């Protein structure tokens, strides 16, 4: 199926690895033109260098919690690509820490990254997206936003706020014909989990180790997801073929959700 993404201009935050990079790669395969950011631009250019052979790729160093940094990135992206048709708010991480072991500064940083990390991008990109015939925003969030865990209590609270904010943005931006949807991930095999595996000093290989975690977390499919498995629904929601979907949230977690 043609997703009608050829020559669509898509901006992605946190694009140097994991879900962001997988989404950029999938979009490049669909012929989209890309504006990509990460804090480390040298690493970003290295990991996305092959994409430039098949499509236009604009890279920029950006801290999504800094409004001026985001506005500079979006302005350069619009100038480079001639506008924007889609945005993927992907930059983020998880803070694995019990509440009583988390400092106030860590809590503020987590909320700053989750809330302003998306809101700064949406504010900066709104005008360009409103000029598109099919403006779309996809917020990469987590199932954690709907079913908190004690080990990730602060991240869960911040993600719940982001989910609520995303729904409000869908309402507010509908008048500008800008769609806003969320993809809620479960456990995904990314660099963050690879580092946790290394730090664990486990005698198991990664597949065995992650399968044990999947069983402990109640993941029906018994494994972690892959970045490509998240990139597909993100790409689909950016497509003009999804033009009647907004304010929605899609679980991509292998059956881990417990809520009804």
Coordinates of C-alpha atoms in Angstrom, one line a residue:
X1 CA 0.0 0.0 0.0
X2 CA 1.2 3.5 -0.8
X3 CA 1.1 5.5 2.4
X4 CA 1.3 8.7 0.4
X5 CA 4.4 9.9 2.3
X6 CA 6.7 10.5 -0.7
X7 CA 8.2 14.0 -0.4
X8 CA 6.3 14.6 2.8
X9 CA 8.5 16.7 5.2
X10 CA 8.8 15.0 8.6
X11 CA 10.6 16.3 11.7
X12 CA 11.8 13.7 14.3
X13 CA 13.3 14.4 17.7
X14 CA 15.7 12.0 19.4
X15 CA 16.6 10.5 16.0
X16 CA 20.1 9.2 16.5
X17 CA 19.1 5.8 17.8
X18 CA 16.3 3.4 18.8
X19 CA 12.8 4.3 17.8
X20 CA 13.7 7.7 16.4
X21 CA 16.3 6.2 14.0
X22 CA 14.1 3.3 13.1
X23 CA 11.2 5.7 12.2
X24 CA 13.6 7.9 10.2
X25 CA 14.8 4.8 8.3
X26 CA 11.2 3.7 7.6
X27 CA 10.1 7.1 6.5
X28 CA 13.1 7.4 4.2
X29 CA 12.1 4.2 2.6
X30 CA 8.7 5.7 1.9
X31 CA 10.3 8.7 0.2
X32 CA 9.7 11.2 3.0
X33 CA 12.2 14.1 3.4
X34 CA 13.5 14.4 6.9
X35 CA 14.6 16.9 9.6
X36 CA 16.3 15.1 12.4
X37 CA 17.6 16.2 15.8
X38 CA 19.5 14.9 18.8
X39 CA 21.7 16.4 21.4
X40 CA 24.9 14.9 19.8
X41 CA 24.8 16.0 16.2
X42 CA 28.0 14.1 15.3
X43 CA 26.5 10.8 16.4
X44 CA 23.3 11.7 14.6
X45 CA 25.1 12.4 11.4
X46 CA 27.0 9.1 11.7
X47 CA 23.9 6.9 12.4
X48 CA 21.8 8.6 9.7
X49 CA 24.5 9.0 7.0
X50 CA 23.1 6.2 4.8
X51 CA 19.7 7.8 4.7
X52 CA 21.0 10.8 2.8
X53 CA 21.7 8.5 -0.2
X54 CA 17.9 8.0 -0.7
X55 CA 16.3 11.2 0.5
X56 CA 16.9 14.7 1.8
X57 CA 18.1 14.6 5.4
X58 CA 18.6 17.7 7.5
X59 CA 20.3 17.2 10.9
X60 CA 20.6 19.6 13.9
X61 CA 21.8 19.5 17.5
X62 CA 18.9 20.3 19.8
X63 CA 17.9 20.1 23.4
X64 CA 14.1 19.7 23.4
X65 CA 13.8 21.1 26.9
X66 CA 15.2 24.4 25.7
X67 CA 12.6 26.4 23.9
X68 CA 15.0 28.6 22.0
X69 CA 17.0 25.5 20.9
X70 CA 13.8 23.9 19.6
X71 CA 12.7 27.1 17.8
X72 CA 16.1 27.3 16.1
X73 CA 15.9 23.7 14.9
X74 CA 12.3 24.0 13.6
X75 CA 13.1 27.3 11.8
X76 CA 16.1 25.7 10.1
X77 CA 14.1 22.6 9.3
X78 CA 11.3 24.6 7.7
X79 CA 13.8 26.6 5.6
X80 CA 15.7 23.5 4.6
X81 CA 12.7 21.4 3.6
X82 CA 10.4 24.2 2.5
X83 CA 7.8 23.5 5.3
X84 CA 6.6 20.6 7.5
X85 CA 3.9 18.0 7.1
X86 CA 4.6 15.8 10.2
X87 CA 6.3 15.8 13.6
X88 CA 7.4 12.9 15.7
X89 CA 8.0 13.9 19.4
X90 CA 10.3 11.0 20.4
X91 CA 13.1 12.4 22.6
X92 CA 12.9 10.8 26.0
X93 CA 14.1 8.3 28.5
X94 CA 12.9 6.5 31.7
X95 CA 14.0 7.2 35.2
X96 CA 14.1 3.9 37.1
X97 CA 14.0 5.0 40.7
X98 CA 11.7 4.6 43.7
X99 CA 10.0 7.8 44.9
X100 CA 11.9 8.1 48.1
X101 CA 15.2 7.6 46.2
X102 CA 14.5 10.4 43.7
X103 CA 15.6 14.0 44.3
X104 CA 13.4 17.0 43.6
X105 CA 15.8 18.0 40.8
X106 CA 15.4 14.6 39.1
X107 CA 11.6 14.9 39.4
X108 CA 11.7 18.4 37.8
X109 CA 14.0 17.2 35.0
X110 CA 11.7 14.2 34.2
X111 CA 8.6 16.4 33.9
X112 CA 10.6 19.0 32.0
X113 CA 11.7 16.4 29.4
X114 CA 8.3 14.7 29.0
X115 CA 6.1 17.8 29.0
X116 CA 8.2 20.6 27.5
X117 CA 10.1 18.1 25.3
X118 CA 6.9 17.7 23.3
X119 CA 5.2 21.0 23.9
X120 CA 8.2 23.1 22.8
X121 CA 8.3 21.2 19.5
X122 CA 4.6 21.5 18.9
X123 CA 4.5 25.2 19.6
X124 CA 7.4 25.8 17.2
X125 CA 6.1 23.6 14.5
X126 CA 2.4 24.6 14.7
X127 CA 2.5 27.3 12.0
X128 CA 4.3 25.2 9.5
X129 CA 2.0 22.2 10.1
X130 CA -1.1 24.4 9.7
X131 CA 0.1 25.3 6.2
X132 CA 0.3 21.6 5.2
X133 CA -2.6 19.9 3.6
X134 CA -2.2 17.0 6.1
X135 CA -0.4 18.1 9.2
X136 CA 0.2 15.3 11.7
X137 CA 1.9 15.0 15.1
X138 CA 2.8 11.6 16.7
X139 CA 3.8 11.7 20.4
X140 CA 5.9 8.7 21.4
X141 CA 4.7 7.9 24.9
X142 CA 4.3 4.7 27.0
X143 CA 1.7 2.3 28.4
X144 CA 3.2 3.4 31.7
X145 CA 1.1 6.5 31.3
X146 CA -2.0 4.4 32.1
X147 CA -0.7 1.8 34.5
X148 CA 2.1 3.1 36.8
X149 CA 4.8 1.0 38.3
X150 CA 6.6 1.7 41.6
X151 CA 10.0 1.3 40.0
X152 CA 9.1 4.0 37.5
X153 CA 6.7 6.2 39.5
X154 CA 8.0 9.6 38.5
X155 CA 8.3 8.7 34.8
X156 CA 4.8 7.2 34.9
X157 CA 3.4 10.4 36.4
X158 CA 5.2 12.6 33.8
X159 CA 4.0 10.3 31.0
X160 CA 0.4 10.4 32.3
X161 CA 0.6 14.2 32.1
X162 CA 2.0 14.0 28.5
X163 CA -0.9 11.7 27.5
X164 CA -3.4 14.1 28.9
X165 CA -1.6 17.0 27.2
X166 CA -1.5 15.2 23.9
X167 CA -5.3 14.7 24.0
X168 CA -5.8 18.4 24.7
X169 CA -3.5 19.3 21.8
X170 CA -5.6 17.1 19.5
X171 CA -8.6 19.2 20.5
X172 CA -6.9 22.5 20.2
X173 CA -5.1 21.9 16.9
X174 CA -8.0 20.3 15.1
X175 CA -9.2 23.7 13.9
X176 CA -5.8 24.0 12.1
X177 CA -6.3 20.6 10.5
X178 CA -3.4 19.2 12.5
X179 CA -3.9 15.7 13.9
X180 CA -2.3 14.6 17.2
X181 CA -2.0 11.0 18.2
X182 CA 0.0 9.0 20.7
X183 CA 1.9 5.7 20.3
X184 CA 2.2 4.0 23.7
X185 CA 5.2 1.6 23.9
X186 CA 5.8 -1.2 26.3
X187 CA 9.3 -2.7 26.7
X188 CA 11.4 -2.2 23.6
X189 CA 14.9 -3.5 22.9
X190 CA 16.8 -0.2 22.7
X191 CA 20.2 1.0 23.8
X192 CA 18.8 1.8 27.3
X193 CA 17.8 -1.9 27.9
X194 CA 21.1 -3.1 26.4
X195 CA 22.9 -0.9 28.9
X196 CA 20.8 -2.3 31.7
X197 CA 21.6 -5.8 30.6
X198 CA 25.3 -5.1 30.6
X199 CA 25.1 -3.5 34.0
X200 CA 23.3 -6.6 35.3
X201 CA 26.3 -8.9 34.8
X202 CA 23.8 -11.7 34.1
X203 CA 25.0 -15.1 33.0
X204 CA 22.1 -15.3 30.6
X205 CA 22.2 -14.0 27.0
X206 CA 20.1 -10.9 26.2
X207 CA 17.2 -12.8 24.8
X208 CA 17.0 -15.1 27.8
X209 CA 17.4 -12.2 30.2
X210 CA 14.8 -10.0 28.5
X211 CA 12.4 -12.9 28.3
X212 CA 12.6 -13.3 32.1
X213 CA 11.8 -9.6 32.4
X214 CA 8.9 -9.9 29.9
X215 CA 7.4 -12.8 32.0
X216 CA 7.8 -10.8 35.2
X217 CA 6.0 -7.7 33.6
X218 CA 3.2 -9.9 32.2
X219 CA 3.9 -9.3 28.5
X220 CA 1.6 -11.7 26.6
X221 CA 4.0 -12.2 23.7
X222 CA 6.8 -13.1 26.1
X223 CA 9.4 -10.8 24.6
X224 CA 10.6 -7.2 24.2
X225 CA 9.4 -5.3 21.1
X226 CA 11.8 -3.9 18.5
X227 CA 12.3 -0.4 17.3
X228 CA 10.9 -1.3 13.9
X229 CA 7.7 -2.6 15.5
X230 CA 7.2 0.9 16.9
X231 CA 8.3 2.7 13.8
X232 CA 5.5 1.1 11.7
X233 CA 2.5 2.5 13.6
X234 CA 4.3 5.9 14.0
X235 CA 4.7 6.0 10.2
X236 CA 1.2 4.9 9.6
X237 CA -0.3 7.6 11.8
X238 CA 1.8 10.2 9.9
X239 CA 0.3 9.1 6.6
X240 CA -2.5 11.1 5.0
X241 CA -4.4 7.8 4.8
X242 CA -4.9 8.2 8.6
X243 CA -6.6 11.6 8.0
X244 CA -9.6 10.8 10.3
X245 CA -7.6 9.7 13.3
X246 CA -6.8 12.2 15.9
X247 CA -6.7 12.2 19.7
X248 CA -6.1 8.5 19.7
X249 CA -3.5 6.4 21.6
X250 CA -2.3 3.1 20.3
X251 CA -0.7 0.5 22.6
X252 CA 2.3 -1.3 21.1
X253 CA 3.4 -3.4 24.0
X254 CA 3.0 -7.1 23.2
X255 CA -0.1 -7.4 25.4
X256 CA 1.4 -5.9 28.6
X257 CA -1.6 -3.5 29.3
X258 CA -3.7 -4.4 32.3
X259 CA -6.3 -1.7 32.1
X260 CA -9.6 -2.1 30.3

